[in-house]
Short mmCIF file of C-alpha atoms in Angstrom, two decimals:
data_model
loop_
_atom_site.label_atom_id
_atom_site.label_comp_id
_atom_site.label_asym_id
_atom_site.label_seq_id
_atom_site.Cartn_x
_atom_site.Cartn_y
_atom_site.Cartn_z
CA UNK A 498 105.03 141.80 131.80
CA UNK A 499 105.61 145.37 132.78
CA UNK A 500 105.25 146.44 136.15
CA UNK A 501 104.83 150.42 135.31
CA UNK A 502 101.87 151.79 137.02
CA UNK A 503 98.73 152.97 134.54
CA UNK A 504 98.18 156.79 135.65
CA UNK A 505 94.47 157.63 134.90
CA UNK A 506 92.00 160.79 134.87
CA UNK A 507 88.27 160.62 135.24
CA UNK A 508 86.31 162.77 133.77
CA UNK A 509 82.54 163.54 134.48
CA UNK A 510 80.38 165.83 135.25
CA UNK A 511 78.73 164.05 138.28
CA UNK A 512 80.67 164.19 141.64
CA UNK A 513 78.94 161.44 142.65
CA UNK A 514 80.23 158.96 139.60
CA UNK A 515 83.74 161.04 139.82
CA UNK A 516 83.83 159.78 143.38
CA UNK A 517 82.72 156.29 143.32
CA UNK A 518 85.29 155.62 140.31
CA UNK A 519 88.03 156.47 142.03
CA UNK A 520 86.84 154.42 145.11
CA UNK A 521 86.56 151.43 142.26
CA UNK A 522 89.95 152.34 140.40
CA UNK A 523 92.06 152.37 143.75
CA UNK A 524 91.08 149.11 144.37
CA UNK A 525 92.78 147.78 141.45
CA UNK A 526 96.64 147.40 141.75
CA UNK A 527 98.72 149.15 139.34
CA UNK A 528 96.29 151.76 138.47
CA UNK A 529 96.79 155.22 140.09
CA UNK A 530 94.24 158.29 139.66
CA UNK A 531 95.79 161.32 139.16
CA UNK A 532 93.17 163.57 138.74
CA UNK A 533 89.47 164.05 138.16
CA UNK A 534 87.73 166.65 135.82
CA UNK A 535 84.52 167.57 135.43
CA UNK A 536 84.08 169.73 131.98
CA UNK A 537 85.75 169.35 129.34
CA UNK A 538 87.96 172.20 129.38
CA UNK A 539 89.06 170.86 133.40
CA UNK A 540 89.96 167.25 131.12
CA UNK A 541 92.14 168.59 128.53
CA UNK A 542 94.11 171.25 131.30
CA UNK A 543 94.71 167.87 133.66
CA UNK A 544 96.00 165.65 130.29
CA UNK A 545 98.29 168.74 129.53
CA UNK A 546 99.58 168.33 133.16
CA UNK A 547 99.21 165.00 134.34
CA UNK A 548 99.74 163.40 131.14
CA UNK A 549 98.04 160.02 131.86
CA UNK A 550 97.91 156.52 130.50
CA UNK A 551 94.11 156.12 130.65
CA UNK A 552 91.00 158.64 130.35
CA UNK A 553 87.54 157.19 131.44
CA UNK A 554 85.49 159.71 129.88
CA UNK A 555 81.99 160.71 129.71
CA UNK A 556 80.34 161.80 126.49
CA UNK A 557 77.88 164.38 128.34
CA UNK A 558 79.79 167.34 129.82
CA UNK A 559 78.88 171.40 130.24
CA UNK A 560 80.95 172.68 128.02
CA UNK A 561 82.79 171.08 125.67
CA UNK A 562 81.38 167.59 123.73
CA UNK A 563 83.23 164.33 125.08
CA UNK A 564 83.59 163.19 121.96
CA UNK A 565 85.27 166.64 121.43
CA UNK A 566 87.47 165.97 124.00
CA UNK A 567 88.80 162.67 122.44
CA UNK A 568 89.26 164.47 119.79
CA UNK A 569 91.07 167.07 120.52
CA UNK A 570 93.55 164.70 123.18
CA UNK A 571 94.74 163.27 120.07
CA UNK A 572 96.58 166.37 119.16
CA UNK A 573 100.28 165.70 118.64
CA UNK A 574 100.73 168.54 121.67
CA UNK A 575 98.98 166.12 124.07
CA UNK A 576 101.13 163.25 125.28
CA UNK A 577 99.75 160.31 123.94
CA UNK A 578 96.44 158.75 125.93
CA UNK A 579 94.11 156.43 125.60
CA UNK A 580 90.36 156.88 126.21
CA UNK A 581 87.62 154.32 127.10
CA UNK A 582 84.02 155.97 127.12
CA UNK A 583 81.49 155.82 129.93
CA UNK A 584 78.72 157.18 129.08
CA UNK A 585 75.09 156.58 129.39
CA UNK A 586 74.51 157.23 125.55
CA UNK A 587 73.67 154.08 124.14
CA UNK A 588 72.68 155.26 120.32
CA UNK A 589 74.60 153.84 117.82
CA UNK A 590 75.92 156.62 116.37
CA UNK A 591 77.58 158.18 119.53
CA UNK A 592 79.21 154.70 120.02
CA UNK A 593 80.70 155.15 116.60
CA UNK A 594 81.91 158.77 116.80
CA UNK A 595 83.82 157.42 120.03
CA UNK A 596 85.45 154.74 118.25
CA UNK A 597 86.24 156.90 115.10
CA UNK A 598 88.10 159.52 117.69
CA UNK A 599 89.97 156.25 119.29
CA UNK A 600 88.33 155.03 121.81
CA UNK A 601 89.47 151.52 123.19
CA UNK A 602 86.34 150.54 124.60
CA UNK A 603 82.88 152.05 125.46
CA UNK A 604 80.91 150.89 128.91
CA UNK A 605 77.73 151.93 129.07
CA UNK A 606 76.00 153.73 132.26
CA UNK A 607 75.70 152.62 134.87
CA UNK A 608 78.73 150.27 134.12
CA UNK A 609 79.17 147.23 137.26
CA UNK A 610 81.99 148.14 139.47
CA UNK A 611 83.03 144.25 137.91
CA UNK A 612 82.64 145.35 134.65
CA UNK A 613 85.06 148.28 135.44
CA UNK A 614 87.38 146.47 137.27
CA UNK A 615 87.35 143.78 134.35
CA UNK A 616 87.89 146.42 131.82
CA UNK A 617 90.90 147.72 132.98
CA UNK A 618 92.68 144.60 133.71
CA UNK A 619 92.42 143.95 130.14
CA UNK A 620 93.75 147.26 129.18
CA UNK A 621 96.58 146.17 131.37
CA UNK A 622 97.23 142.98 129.80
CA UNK A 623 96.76 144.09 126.57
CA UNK A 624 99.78 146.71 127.53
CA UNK A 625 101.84 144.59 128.72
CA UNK A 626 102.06 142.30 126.01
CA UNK A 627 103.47 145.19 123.63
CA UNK A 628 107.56 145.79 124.11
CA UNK A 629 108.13 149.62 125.16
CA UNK A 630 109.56 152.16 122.98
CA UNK A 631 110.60 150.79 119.40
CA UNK A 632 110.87 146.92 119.80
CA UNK A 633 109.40 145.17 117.57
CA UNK A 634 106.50 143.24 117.79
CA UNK A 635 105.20 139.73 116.13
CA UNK A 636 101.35 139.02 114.62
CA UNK A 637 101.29 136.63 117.40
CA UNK A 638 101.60 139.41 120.14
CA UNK A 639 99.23 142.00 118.42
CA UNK A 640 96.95 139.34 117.97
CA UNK A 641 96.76 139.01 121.49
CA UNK A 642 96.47 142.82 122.35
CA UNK A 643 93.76 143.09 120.55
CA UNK A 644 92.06 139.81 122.01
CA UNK A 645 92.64 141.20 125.63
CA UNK A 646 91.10 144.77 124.73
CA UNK A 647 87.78 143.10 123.81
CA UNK A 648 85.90 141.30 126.27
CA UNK A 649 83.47 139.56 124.47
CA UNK A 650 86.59 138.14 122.13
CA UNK A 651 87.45 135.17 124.48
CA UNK A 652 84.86 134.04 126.66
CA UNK A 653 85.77 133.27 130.45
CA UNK A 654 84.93 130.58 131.92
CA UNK A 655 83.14 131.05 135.46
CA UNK A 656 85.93 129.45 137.19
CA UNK A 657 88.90 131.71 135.97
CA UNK A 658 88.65 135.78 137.46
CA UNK A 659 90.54 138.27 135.61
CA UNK A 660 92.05 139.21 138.93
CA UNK A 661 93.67 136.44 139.62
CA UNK A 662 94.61 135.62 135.61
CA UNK A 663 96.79 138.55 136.27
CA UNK A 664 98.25 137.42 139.05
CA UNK A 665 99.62 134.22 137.19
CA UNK A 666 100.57 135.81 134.42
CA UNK A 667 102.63 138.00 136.80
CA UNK A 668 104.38 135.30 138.09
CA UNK A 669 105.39 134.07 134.81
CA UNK A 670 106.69 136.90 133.42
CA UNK A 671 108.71 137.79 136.58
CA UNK A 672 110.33 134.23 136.81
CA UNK A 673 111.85 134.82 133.29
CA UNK A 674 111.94 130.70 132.58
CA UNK A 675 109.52 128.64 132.68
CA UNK A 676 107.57 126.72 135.76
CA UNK A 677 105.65 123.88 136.85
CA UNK A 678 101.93 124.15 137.90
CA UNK A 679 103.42 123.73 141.61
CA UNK A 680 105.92 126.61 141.18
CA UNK A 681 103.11 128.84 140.07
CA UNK A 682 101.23 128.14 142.79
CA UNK A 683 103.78 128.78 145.28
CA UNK A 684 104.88 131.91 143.83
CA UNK A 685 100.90 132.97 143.56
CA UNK A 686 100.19 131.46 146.99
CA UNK A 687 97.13 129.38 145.20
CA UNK A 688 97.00 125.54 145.29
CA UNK A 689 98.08 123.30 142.26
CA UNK A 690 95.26 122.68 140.98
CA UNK A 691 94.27 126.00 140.67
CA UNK A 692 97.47 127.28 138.79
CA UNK A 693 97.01 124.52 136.65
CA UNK A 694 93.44 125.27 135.97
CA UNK A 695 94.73 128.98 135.15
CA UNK A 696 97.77 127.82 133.27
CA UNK A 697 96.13 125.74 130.90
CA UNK A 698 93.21 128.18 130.04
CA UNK A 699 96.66 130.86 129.26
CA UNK A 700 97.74 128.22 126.92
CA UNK A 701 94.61 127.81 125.53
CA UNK A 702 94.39 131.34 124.87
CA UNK A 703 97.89 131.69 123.40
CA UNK A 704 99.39 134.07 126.40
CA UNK A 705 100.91 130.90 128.07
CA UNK A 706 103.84 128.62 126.36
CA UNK A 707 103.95 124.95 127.06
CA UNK A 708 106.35 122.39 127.17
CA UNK A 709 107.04 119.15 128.70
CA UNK A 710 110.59 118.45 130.49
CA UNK A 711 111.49 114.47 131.64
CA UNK A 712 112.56 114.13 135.06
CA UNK A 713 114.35 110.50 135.89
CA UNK A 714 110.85 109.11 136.74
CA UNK A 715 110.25 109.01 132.96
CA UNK A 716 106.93 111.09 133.11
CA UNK A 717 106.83 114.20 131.56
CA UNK A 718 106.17 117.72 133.71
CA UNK A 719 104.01 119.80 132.14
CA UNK A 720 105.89 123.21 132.39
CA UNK A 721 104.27 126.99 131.49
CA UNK A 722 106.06 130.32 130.14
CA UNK A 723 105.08 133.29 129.58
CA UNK A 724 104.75 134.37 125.84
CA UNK A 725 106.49 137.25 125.05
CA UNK A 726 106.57 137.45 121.36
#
């Protein structure tokens, strides 16, 4: 899984939001803000110069459209970005006009400081599961991209928080081999149970790899690895 920090610009014209998503964004490891904007013209100067992973953009600014924004950041002289909306338009046509100018995702305002948290741990797994540069890349994986960008695609149970479904998948990828439920948990400082719990919803979900190794005993160890095709 890829360890590269996500750099990301806000952009809206309320100080107030501006401020309290950066307070929720620097909570989440591996995301970093690099700067905030509030018009449209401030959003497109700070892509040009900060070049950033991730926009969260608003639809409604002072001077120049959102959606015109999004737009225009998919110019081949911008660096390539992705944008997820948050905006407090709910009509179905401005959700539309988002996606049609390439927006991931669209939260609606005011969007749960879960919700956002939630949001962009899935854009981080969803990255990580494509190879950088010019490797190639299997249905399997692209099917799971896509899965991880939209929430409402695999429904989590109660018991399993994307936090910590990050965590394990960490592990796995940075062991590079597969592991037991009790060498999950040791590496993710959780009990066995709980990486087992984890490990097996992964599997169910295709991100996780199982197999079962015999010891001397005779009975098989379940063993977990992460899936990276």
């Amino acid at each position: 899984m890829a360890s590269k920090e996500i750099t990301l610009l806000i952009v809206d014209d309320d100080p107030v939001v501006t401020t309290a998503l950066r307070a929720q964004v620097n909570r989440i490891s591996g995301f970093r803000v690099v700067a905030i904007a509030h018009t449209g013209r401030e959003a497109l100067a700070a892509a040009r110069r900060f070049a950033p992973r991730l926009v969260l953009l608003d639809l409604h600014l002072p001077d120049i459209s959102g959606l015109d924004v999004a737009h225009q950041l998919r110019r081949p002289d911008y660096s390539p970005t992705d944008v997820i909306v948050i905006s407090g338009r709910r009509e179905s046509a401005a959700v539309q006009a988002a996606m049609q100018r390439g927006a991931l995702y669209y939260l609606i305002k005011p969007a749960r400081t879960g919700t956002v948290e939630q949001t962009l741990l899935r854009y981080a797994a969803a990255s990580a599961h494509l190879p950088a540069g010019e490797g190639m890349v299997e249905q399997r994986a692209i099917d799971r991209v896509f899965r991880s960008l939209h929430l409402d695609a695999v429904v989590r149970p109660k018991s399993i928080s994307a936090a910590t479904e990050r965590v394990v998948l960490d592990a796995l990828a940075a062991a590079g081999r597969d592991l037991s439920a009790h060498e999950t948990a040791e590496a993710v400082g959780i009990s066995r149970a709980t990486a087992r719990r984890y490990l097996e919803y992964l599997a169910d979900r295709g991100d996780v790899v199982t197999s079962l190794r015999y010891g001397s005993s005779g009975r098989p160890q379940h063993r977990y690895r992460f899936c990276d095709s």
